[in-house]
Each structure stands twice: as structure tokens, then as C-alpha cells.
PDB file of N, CA and C in Angstrom:
ATOM      1  N   LYS A   1     -41.110 -91.041  81.343  1.00 64.00           N
ATOM      2  CA  LYS A   1     -42.487 -91.252  81.772  1.00 64.00           C
ATOM      3  C   LYS A   1     -43.470 -90.738  80.706  1.00 64.00           C
ATOM      4  N   GLU A   2     -43.190 -89.568  80.161  1.00 66.00           N
ATOM      5  CA  GLU A   2     -44.074 -89.000  79.139  1.00 66.00           C
ATOM      6  C   GLU A   2     -44.151 -89.923  77.931  1.00 66.00           C
ATOM      7  N   PHE A   3     -43.004 -90.455  77.515  1.00 71.00           N
ATOM      8  CA  PHE A   3     -42.981 -91.354  76.363  1.00 71.00           C
ATOM      9  C   PHE A   3     -43.774 -92.617  76.657  1.00 71.00           C
ATOM     10  N   TYR A   4     -43.650 -93.159  77.862  1.00 79.00           N
ATOM     11  CA  TYR A   4     -44.379 -94.382  78.201  1.00 79.00           C
ATOM     12  C   TYR A   4     -45.881 -94.152  78.091  1.00 79.00           C
ATOM     13  N   SER A   5     -46.366 -93.043  78.630  1.00 89.00           N
ATOM     14  CA  SER A   5     -47.801 -92.744  78.584  1.00 89.00           C
ATOM     15  C   SER A   5     -48.284 -92.577  77.148  1.00 89.00           C
ATOM     16  N   LEU A   6     -47.503 -91.898  76.344  1.00 89.00           N
ATOM     17  CA  LEU A   6     -47.871 -91.679  74.957  1.00 89.00           C
ATOM     18  C   LEU A   6     -47.841 -92.999  74.180  1.00 89.00           C
ATOM     19  N   ALA A   7     -46.816 -93.797  74.419  1.00 91.00           N
ATOM     20  CA  ALA A   7     -46.712 -95.100  73.746  1.00 91.00           C
ATOM     21  C   ALA A   7     -47.874 -96.003  74.147  1.00 91.00           C
ATOM     22  N   ASP A   8     -48.249 -95.960  75.416  1.00 94.00           N
ATOM     23  CA  ASP A   8     -49.375 -96.760  75.894  1.00 94.00           C
ATOM     24  C   ASP A   8     -50.675 -96.309  75.220  1.00 94.00           C
ATOM     25  N   GLN A   9     -50.866 -95.009  75.106  1.00 93.00           N
ATOM     26  CA  GLN A   9     -52.063 -94.477  74.451  1.00 93.00           C
ATOM     27  C   GLN A   9     -52.098 -94.880  72.980  1.00 93.00           C
ATOM     28  N   LEU A  10     -50.954 -94.845  72.331  1.00 94.00           N
ATOM     29  CA  LEU A  10     -50.871 -95.228  70.921  1.00 94.00           C
ATOM     30  C   LEU A  10     -51.219 -96.707  70.745  1.00 94.00           C
ATOM     31  N   ARG A  11     -50.741 -97.553  71.647  1.00 95.00           N
ATOM     32  CA  ARG A  11     -51.087 -98.983  71.591  1.00 95.00           C
ATOM     33  C   ARG A  11     -52.589 -99.177  71.771  1.00 95.00           C
ATOM     34  N   ARG A  12     -53.177 -98.422  72.688  1.00 96.00           N
ATOM     35  CA  ARG A  12     -54.622 -98.548  72.915  1.00 96.00           C
ATOM     36  C   ARG A  12     -55.415 -98.087  71.695  1.00 96.00           C
ATOM     37  N   CYS A  13     -54.946 -97.041  71.027  1.00 96.00           N
ATOM     38  CA  CYS A  13     -55.618 -96.583  69.799  1.00 96.00           C
ATOM     39  C   CYS A  13     -55.581 -97.673  68.733  1.00 96.00           C
ATOM     40  N   ALA A  14     -54.405 -98.251  68.532  1.00 94.00           N
ATOM     41  CA  ALA A  14     -54.256 -99.288  67.507  1.00 94.00           C
ATOM     42  C   ALA A  14     -55.130-100.493  67.843  1.00 94.00           C
ATOM     43  N   LEU A  15     -55.157-100.883  69.092  1.00 97.00           N
ATOM     44  CA  LEU A  15     -55.993-102.004  69.504  1.00 97.00           C
ATOM     45  C   LEU A  15     -57.472-101.677  69.315  1.00 97.00           C
ATOM     46  N   SER A  16     -57.845-100.441  69.582  1.00 97.00           N
ATOM     47  CA  SER A  16     -59.228-100.017  69.421  1.00 97.00           C
ATOM     48  C   SER A  16     -59.684-100.135  67.969  1.00 97.00           C
ATOM     49  N   VAL A  17     -58.810 -99.838  67.025  1.00 97.00           N
ATOM     50  CA  VAL A  17     -59.151 -99.971  65.611  1.00 97.00           C
ATOM     51  C   VAL A  17     -59.535-101.422  65.322  1.00 97.00           C
ATOM     52  N   ILE A  18     -58.675-102.331  65.713  1.00 97.00           N
ATOM     53  CA  ILE A  18     -58.888-103.752  65.448  1.00 97.00           C
ATOM     54  C   ILE A  18     -60.147-104.261  66.150  1.00 97.00           C
ATOM     55  N   LEU A  19     -60.303-103.907  67.410  1.00 98.00           N
ATOM     56  CA  LEU A  19     -61.445-104.407  68.178  1.00 98.00           C
ATOM     57  C   LEU A  19     -62.766-103.839  67.691  1.00 98.00           C
ATOM     58  N   ASN A  20     -62.780-102.582  67.250  1.00 97.00           N
ATOM     59  CA  ASN A  20     -64.016-102.019  66.700  1.00 97.00           C
ATOM     60  C   ASN A  20     -64.432-102.733  65.431  1.00 97.00           C
ATOM     61  N   ILE A  21     -63.472-103.046  64.569  1.00 97.00           N
ATOM     62  CA  ILE A  21     -63.791-103.772  63.340  1.00 97.00           C
ATOM     63  C   ILE A  21     -64.317-105.161  63.678  1.00 97.00           C
ATOM     64  N   ALA A  22     -63.657-105.832  64.605  1.00 97.00           N
ATOM     65  CA  ALA A  22     -64.083-107.178  64.988  1.00 97.00           C
ATOM     66  C   ALA A  22     -65.479-107.161  65.598  1.00 97.00           C
ATOM     67  N   GLU A  23     -65.715-106.234  66.517  1.00 97.00           N
ATOM     68  CA  GLU A  23     -67.026-106.167  67.163  1.00 97.00           C
ATOM     69  C   GLU A  23     -68.111-105.789  66.157  1.00 97.00           C
ATOM     70  N   GLY A  24     -67.824-104.841  65.304  1.00 96.00           N
ATOM     71  CA  GLY A  24     -68.802-104.408  64.318  1.00 96.00           C
ATOM     72  C   GLY A  24     -69.163-105.498  63.329  1.00 96.00           C
ATOM     73  N   SER A  25     -68.210-106.359  63.015  1.00 95.00           N
ATOM     74  CA  SER A  25     -68.477-107.424  62.040  1.00 95.00           C
ATOM     75  C   SER A  25     -69.516-108.416  62.534  1.00 95.00           C
ATOM     76  N   ALA A  26     -69.758-108.437  63.829  1.00 96.00           N
ATOM     77  CA  ALA A  26     -70.746-109.354  64.404  1.00 96.00           C
ATOM     78  C   ALA A  26     -72.148-108.750  64.441  1.00 96.00           C
ATOM     79  N   LYS A  27     -72.267-107.494  64.056  1.00 94.00           N
ATOM     80  CA  LYS A  27     -73.578-106.842  64.085  1.00 94.00           C
ATOM     81  C   LYS A  27     -74.443-107.331  62.932  1.00 94.00           C
ATOM     82  N   LYS A  28     -75.733-107.262  63.135  1.00 92.00           N
ATOM     83  CA  LYS A  28     -76.677-107.823  62.166  1.00 92.00           C
ATOM     84  C   LYS A  28     -76.955-106.907  60.976  1.00 92.00           C
ATOM     85  N   SER A  29     -76.704-105.612  61.136  1.00 94.00           N
ATOM     86  CA  SER A  29     -77.003-104.703  60.028  1.00 94.00           C
ATOM     87  C   SER A  29     -75.744-103.952  59.603  1.00 94.00           C
ATOM     88  N   ASP A  30     -75.742-103.558  58.339  1.00 94.00           N
ATOM     89  CA  ASP A  30     -74.632-102.766  57.828  1.00 94.00           C
ATOM     90  C   ASP A  30     -74.556-101.413  58.531  1.00 94.00           C
ATOM     91  N   ARG A  31     -75.709-100.880  58.883  1.00 93.00           N
ATOM     92  CA  ARG A  31     -75.732 -99.587  59.576  1.00 93.00           C
ATOM     93  C   ARG A  31     -75.007 -99.676  60.923  1.00 93.00           C
ATOM     94  N   ASP A  32     -75.286-100.745  61.664  1.00 95.00           N
ATOM     95  CA  ASP A  32     -74.603-100.930  62.947  1.00 95.00           C
ATOM     96  C   ASP A  32     -73.110-101.157  62.743  1.00 95.00           C
ATOM     97  N   PHE A  33     -72.774-101.995  61.762  1.00 96.00           N
ATOM     98  CA  PHE A  33     -71.369-102.263  61.470  1.00 96.00           C
ATOM     99  C   PHE A  33     -70.653-100.964  61.108  1.00 96.00           C
ATOM    100  N   ASN A  34     -71.311-100.123  60.320  1.00 96.00           N
ATOM    101  CA  ASN A  34     -70.708 -98.865  59.892  1.00 96.00           C
ATOM    102  C   ASN A  34     -70.380 -97.963  61.084  1.00 96.00           C
ATOM    103  N   ARG A  35     -71.203 -97.986  62.098  1.00 95.00           N
ATOM    104  CA  ARG A  35     -70.933 -97.179  63.294  1.00 95.00           C
ATOM    105  C   ARG A  35     -69.607 -97.597  63.931  1.00 95.00           C
ATOM    106  N   TYR A  36     -69.320 -98.879  63.943  1.00 97.00           N
ATOM    107  CA  TYR A  36     -68.058 -99.378  64.499  1.00 97.00           C
ATOM    108  C   TYR A  36     -66.877 -99.022  63.594  1.00 97.00           C
ATOM    109  N   ILE A  37     -67.109 -99.031  62.292  1.00 96.00           N
ATOM    110  CA  ILE A  37     -66.063 -98.605  61.361  1.00 96.00           C
ATOM    111  C   ILE A  37     -65.738 -97.131  61.605  1.00 96.00           C
ATOM    112  N   GLU A  38     -66.761 -96.325  61.839  1.00 96.00           N
ATOM    113  CA  GLU A  38     -66.544 -94.909  62.139  1.00 96.00           C
ATOM    114  C   GLU A  38     -65.763 -94.742  63.445  1.00 96.00           C
ATOM    115  N   ASN A  39     -66.057 -95.574  64.431  1.00 97.00           N
ATOM    116  CA  ASN A  39     -65.289 -95.536  65.684  1.00 97.00           C
ATOM    117  C   ASN A  39     -63.827 -95.903  65.429  1.00 97.00           C
ATOM    118  N   ALA A  40     -63.605 -96.893  64.562  1.00 97.00           N
ATOM    119  CA  ALA A  40     -62.238 -97.286  64.216  1.00 97.00           C
ATOM    120  C   ALA A  40     -61.504 -96.124  63.544  1.00 97.00           C
ATOM    121  N   LEU A  41     -62.206 -95.412  62.665  1.00 97.00           N
ATOM    122  CA  LEU A  41     -61.607 -94.238  62.019  1.00 97.00           C
ATOM    123  C   LEU A  41     -61.252 -93.164  63.049  1.00 97.00           C
ATOM    124  N   GLY A  42     -62.099 -92.998  64.040  1.00 97.00           N
ATOM    125  CA  GLY A  42     -61.797 -92.049  65.110  1.00 97.00           C
ATOM    126  C   GLY A  42     -60.549 -92.448  65.875  1.00 97.00           C
ATOM    127  N   SER A  43     -60.373 -93.738  66.082  1.00 97.00           N
ATOM    128  CA  SER A  43     -59.182 -94.225  66.780  1.00 97.00           C
ATOM    129  C   SER A  43     -57.930 -94.012  65.941  1.00 97.00           C
ATOM    130  N   ILE A  44     -58.055 -94.136  64.632  1.00 97.00           N
ATOM    131  CA  ILE A  44     -56.913 -93.846  63.758  1.00 97.00           C
ATOM    132  C   ILE A  44     -56.528 -92.371  63.887  1.00 97.00           C
ATOM    133  N   ASN A  45     -57.512 -91.496  63.885  1.00 96.00           N
ATOM    134  CA  ASN A  45     -57.231 -90.064  64.046  1.00 96.00           C
ATOM    135  C   ASN A  45     -56.581 -89.775  65.391  1.00 96.00           C
ATOM    136  N   GLU A  46     -57.022 -90.471  66.416  1.00 96.00           N
ATOM    137  CA  GLU A  46     -56.418 -90.312  67.739  1.00 96.00           C
ATOM    138  C   GLU A  46     -54.959 -90.773  67.719  1.00 96.00           C
ATOM    139  N   ALA A  47     -54.690 -91.864  67.029  1.00 96.00           N
ATOM    140  CA  ALA A  47     -53.315 -92.364  66.921  1.00 96.00           C
ATOM    141  C   ALA A  47     -52.425 -91.357  66.193  1.00 96.00           C
ATOM    142  N   VAL A  48     -52.951 -90.759  65.131  1.00 96.00           N
ATOM    143  CA  VAL A  48     -52.181 -89.755  64.384  1.00 96.00           C
ATOM    144  C   VAL A  48     -51.880 -88.556  65.288  1.00 96.00           C
ATOM    145  N   ALA A  49     -52.825 -88.168  66.091  1.00 96.00           N
ATOM    146  CA  ALA A  49     -52.595 -87.059  67.020  1.00 96.00           C
ATOM    147  C   ALA A  49     -51.500 -87.418  68.025  1.00 96.00           C
ATOM    148  N   ALA A  50     -51.497 -88.651  68.510  1.00 95.00           N
ATOM    149  CA  ALA A  50     -50.462 -89.099  69.450  1.00 95.00           C
ATOM    150  C   ALA A  50     -49.086 -89.084  68.781  1.00 95.00           C
ATOM    151  N   VAL A  51     -49.031 -89.509  67.525  1.00 95.00           N
ATOM    152  CA  VAL A  51     -47.774 -89.501  66.783  1.00 95.00           C
ATOM    153  C   VAL A  51     -47.306 -88.060  66.546  1.00 95.00           C
ATOM    154  N   ASP A  52     -48.245 -87.170  66.312  1.00 96.00           N
ATOM    155  CA  ASP A  52     -47.910 -85.758  66.144  1.00 96.00           C
ATOM    156  C   ASP A  52     -47.288 -85.195  67.422  1.00 96.00           C
ATOM    157  N   VAL A  53     -47.851 -85.551  68.553  1.00 94.00           N
ATOM    158  CA  VAL A  53     -47.281 -85.119  69.834  1.00 94.00           C
ATOM    159  C   VAL A  53     -45.882 -85.712  70.000  1.00 94.00           C
ATOM    160  N   ALA A  54     -45.715 -86.964  69.614  1.00 93.00           N
ATOM    161  CA  ALA A  54     -44.412 -87.620  69.741  1.00 93.00           C
ATOM    162  C   ALA A  54     -43.342 -86.908  68.913  1.00 93.00           C
ATOM    163  N   VAL A  55     -43.666 -86.544  67.688  1.00 95.00           N
ATOM    164  CA  VAL A  55     -42.664 -85.862  66.855  1.00 95.00           C
ATOM    165  C   VAL A  55     -42.417 -84.452  67.370  1.00 95.00           C
ATOM    166  N   SER A  56     -43.436 -83.794  67.862  1.00 95.00           N
ATOM    167  CA  SER A  56     -43.271 -82.441  68.408  1.00 95.00           C
ATOM    168  C   SER A  56     -42.354 -82.425  69.626  1.00 95.00           C
ATOM    169  N   ASN A  57     -42.384 -83.525  70.378  1.00 92.00           N
ATOM    170  CA  ASN A  57     -41.549 -83.634  71.573  1.00 92.00           C
ATOM    171  C   ASN A  57     -40.249 -84.385  71.309  1.00 92.00           C
ATOM    172  N   LYS A  58     -39.949 -84.590  70.024  1.00 92.00           N
ATOM    173  CA  LYS A  58     -38.716 -85.238  69.593  1.00 92.00           C
ATOM    174  C   LYS A  58     -38.552 -86.644  70.166  1.00 92.00           C
ATOM    175  N   LEU A  59     -39.678 -87.328  70.302  1.00 90.00           N
ATOM    176  CA  LEU A  59     -39.653 -88.719  70.760  1.00 90.00           C
ATOM    177  C   LEU A  59     -39.505 -89.674  69.585  1.00 90.00           C
ATOM    178  N   ILE A  60     -39.882 -89.196  68.391  1.00 93.00           N
ATOM    179  CA  ILE A  60     -39.673 -89.939  67.150  1.00 93.00           C
ATOM    180  C   ILE A  60     -39.136 -88.961  66.116  1.00 93.00           C
ATOM    181  N   THR A  61     -38.567 -89.501  65.049  1.00 96.00           N
ATOM    182  CA  THR A  61     -38.011 -88.646  63.997  1.00 96.00           C
ATOM    183  C   THR A  61     -39.102 -88.203  63.025  1.00 96.00           C
ATOM    184  N   GLU A  62     -38.770 -87.207  62.230  1.00 97.00           N
ATOM    185  CA  GLU A  62     -39.680 -86.753  61.174  1.00 97.00           C
ATOM    186  C   GLU A  62     -39.958 -87.883  60.184  1.00 97.00           C
ATOM    187  N   GLU A  63     -38.946 -88.685  59.901  1.00 97.00           N
ATOM    188  CA  GLU A  63     -39.112 -89.808  58.974  1.00 97.00           C
ATOM    189  C   GLU A  63     -40.093 -90.829  59.530  1.00 97.00           C
ATOM    190  N   GLU A  64     -39.972 -91.132  60.820  1.00 96.00           N
ATOM    191  CA  GLU A  64     -40.916 -92.061  61.453  1.00 96.00           C
ATOM    192  C   GLU A  64     -42.327 -91.484  61.443  1.00 96.00           C
ATOM    193  N   PHE A  65     -42.412 -90.184  61.704  1.00 96.00           N
ATOM    194  CA  PHE A  65     -43.704 -89.501  61.676  1.00 96.00           C
ATOM    195  C   PHE A  65     -44.346 -89.620  60.296  1.00 96.00           C
ATOM    196  N   THR A  66     -43.557 -89.376  59.272  1.00 97.00           N
ATOM    197  CA  THR A  66     -44.069 -89.445  57.901  1.00 97.00           C
ATOM    198  C   THR A  66     -44.537 -90.856  57.575  1.00 97.00           C
ATOM    199  N   LEU A  67     -43.727 -91.847  57.908  1.00 97.00           N
ATOM    200  CA  LEU A  67     -44.091 -93.236  57.633  1.00 97.00           C
ATOM    201  C   LEU A  67     -45.373 -93.626  58.362  1.00 97.00           C
ATOM    202  N   LEU A  68     -45.455 -93.301  59.634  1.00 96.00           N
ATOM    203  CA  LEU A  68     -46.656 -93.648  60.407  1.00 96.00           C
ATOM    204  C   LEU A  68     -47.881 -92.910  59.876  1.00 96.00           C
ATOM    205  N   GLY A  69     -47.703 -91.667  59.472  1.00 95.00           N
ATOM    206  CA  GLY A  69     -48.815 -90.917  58.889  1.00 95.00           C
ATOM    207  C   GLY A  69     -49.307 -91.542  57.592  1.00 95.00           C
ATOM    208  N   GLU A  70     -48.383 -91.996  56.765  1.00 97.00           N
ATOM    209  CA  GLU A  70     -48.763 -92.650  55.506  1.00 97.00           C
ATOM    210  C   GLU A  70     -49.500 -93.961  55.768  1.00 97.00           C
ATOM    211  N   LEU A  71     -49.024 -94.724  56.729  1.00 96.00           N
ATOM    212  CA  LEU A  71     -49.701 -95.981  57.072  1.00 96.00           C
ATOM    213  C   LEU A  71     -51.108 -95.716  57.598  1.00 96.00           C
ATOM    214  N   ALA A  72     -51.227 -94.723  58.462  1.00 96.00           N
ATOM    215  CA  ALA A  72     -52.545 -94.378  59.013  1.00 96.00           C
ATOM    216  C   ALA A  72     -53.484 -93.907  57.912  1.00 96.00           C
ATOM    217  N   GLU A  73     -52.967 -93.105  56.993  1.00 97.00           N
ATOM    218  CA  GLU A  73     -53.794 -92.608  55.887  1.00 97.00           C
ATOM    219  C   GLU A  73     -54.271 -93.763  55.008  1.00 97.00           C
ATOM    220  N   ASN A  74     -53.397 -94.720  54.756  1.00 97.00           N
ATOM    221  CA  ASN A  74     -53.760 -95.878  53.947  1.00 97.00           C
ATOM    222  C   ASN A  74     -54.874 -96.683  54.610  1.00 97.00           C
ATOM    223  N   ILE A  75     -54.741 -96.929  55.892  1.00 96.00           N
ATOM    224  CA  ILE A  75     -55.765 -97.685  56.624  1.00 96.00           C
ATOM    225  C   ILE A  75     -57.070 -96.902  56.655  1.00 96.00           C
ATOM    226  N   ALA A  76     -56.980 -95.602  56.887  1.00 97.00           N
ATOM    227  CA  ALA A  76     -58.186 -94.763  56.927  1.00 97.00           C
ATOM    228  C   ALA A  76     -58.903 -94.767  55.581  1.00 97.00           C
ATOM    229  N   LYS A  77     -58.157 -94.730  54.491  1.00 97.00           N
ATOM    230  CA  LYS A  77     -58.777 -94.766  53.162  1.00 97.00           C
ATOM    231  C   LYS A  77     -59.489 -96.095  52.935  1.00 97.00           C
ATOM    232  N   GLN A  78     -58.861 -97.182  53.350  1.00 96.00           N
ATOM    233  CA  GLN A  78     -59.491 -98.491  53.193  1.00 96.00           C
ATOM    234  C   GLN A  78     -60.781 -98.577  54.010  1.00 96.00           C
ATOM    235  N   LEU A  79     -60.716 -98.121  55.249  1.00 96.00           N
ATOM    236  CA  LEU A  79     -61.910 -98.156  56.100  1.00 96.00           C
ATOM    237  C   LEU A  79     -62.979 -97.199  55.576  1.00 96.00           C
ATOM    238  N   GLY A  80     -62.562 -96.054  55.079  1.00 95.00           N
ATOM    239  CA  GLY A  80     -63.514 -95.094  54.509  1.00 95.00           C
ATOM    240  C   GLY A  80     -64.236 -95.678  53.305  1.00 95.00           C
ATOM    241  N   GLY A  81     -63.500 -96.366  52.462  1.00 95.00           N
ATOM    242  CA  GLY A  81     -64.114 -97.018  51.301  1.00 95.00           C
ATOM    243  C   GLY A  81     -65.069 -98.113  51.715  1.00 95.00           C
ATOM    244  N   PHE A  82     -64.674 -98.876  52.718  1.00 95.00           N
ATOM    245  CA  PHE A  82     -65.539 -99.925  53.231  1.00 95.00           C
ATOM    246  C   PHE A  82     -66.799 -99.335  53.843  1.00 95.00           C
ATOM    247  N   SER A  83     -66.635 -98.233  54.558  1.00 94.00           N
ATOM    248  CA  SER A  83     -67.776 -97.556  55.170  1.00 94.00           C
ATOM    249  C   SER A  83     -68.775 -97.111  54.112  1.00 94.00           C
ATOM    250  N   LYS A  84     -68.291 -96.593  52.995  1.00 94.00           N
ATOM    251  CA  LYS A  84     -69.182 -96.154  51.924  1.00 94.00           C
ATOM    252  C   LYS A  84     -69.953 -97.332  51.335  1.00 94.00           C
ATOM    253  N   LYS A  85     -69.319 -98.488  51.253  1.00 92.00           N
ATOM    254  CA  LYS A  85     -70.010 -99.678  50.711  1.00 92.00           C
ATOM    255  C   LYS A  85     -71.090-100.183  51.660  1.00 92.00           C
ATOM    256  N   LEU A  86     -70.939 -99.891  52.951  1.00 89.00           N
ATOM    257  CA  LEU A  86     -71.935-100.328  53.927  1.00 89.00           C
ATOM    258  C   LEU A  86     -73.164 -99.425  53.948  1.00 89.00           C
ATOM    259  N   GLN A  87     -73.018 -98.215  53.415  1.00 87.00           N
ATOM    260  CA  GLN A  87     -74.141 -97.281  53.433  1.00 87.00           C
ATOM    261  C   GLN A  87     -75.163 -97.648  52.372  1.00 87.00           C
ATOM    262  N   PRO A  88     -76.457 -97.454  52.705  1.00 77.00           N
ATOM    263  CA  PRO A  88     -77.511 -97.802  51.746  1.00 77.00           C
ATOM    264  C   PRO A  88     -77.522 -96.920  50.517  1.00 77.00           C
TER     265      PRO A  88
END
């Protein structure tokens, strides 16, 4: 049961990243779009926290944790760079 709840939360975090980017792209100003990019970054951080809980509870391996952390960091760097380009 604990794993199901955590897995469900992780799926919602990942979906939130995608949906925030999509919703923000429809905004008329870069400032508004940037707010959605920041929300997406927050969802990435939430996903990393969920993965940290998963490894702490031995629901995933250290190797899986490392891989997921690297993927999250890569996405966060890309979004962070994009966010900087949106700023005036």
C-alpha cells in the first residue's frame, strides 16, 4: 500500500511537470510562462523527494535512485536555463 501511494504521487509529480510547461506555453507573456516553469521545477523537486523516500524504504535500489536523480537534475537544468532566457 505504501509503495502504491508513493508511486501514484510520483506519477502525479511527473504529470505536473508536463502540464505546467504546456499550460505556461499558452500564456501571453514570458513572465507568466516563467511562473509555470518555476512550478514545473517545484514538481521535479517533489519527485526527487518521493524517490528519496522510496530508496530510504528500500522500494527501489540505490542504482535506480542515482539514475532517477540524474534524470531529474538534467531536466531541472534544462528548465532552469529556459527560465533564465524568459527573464527580462
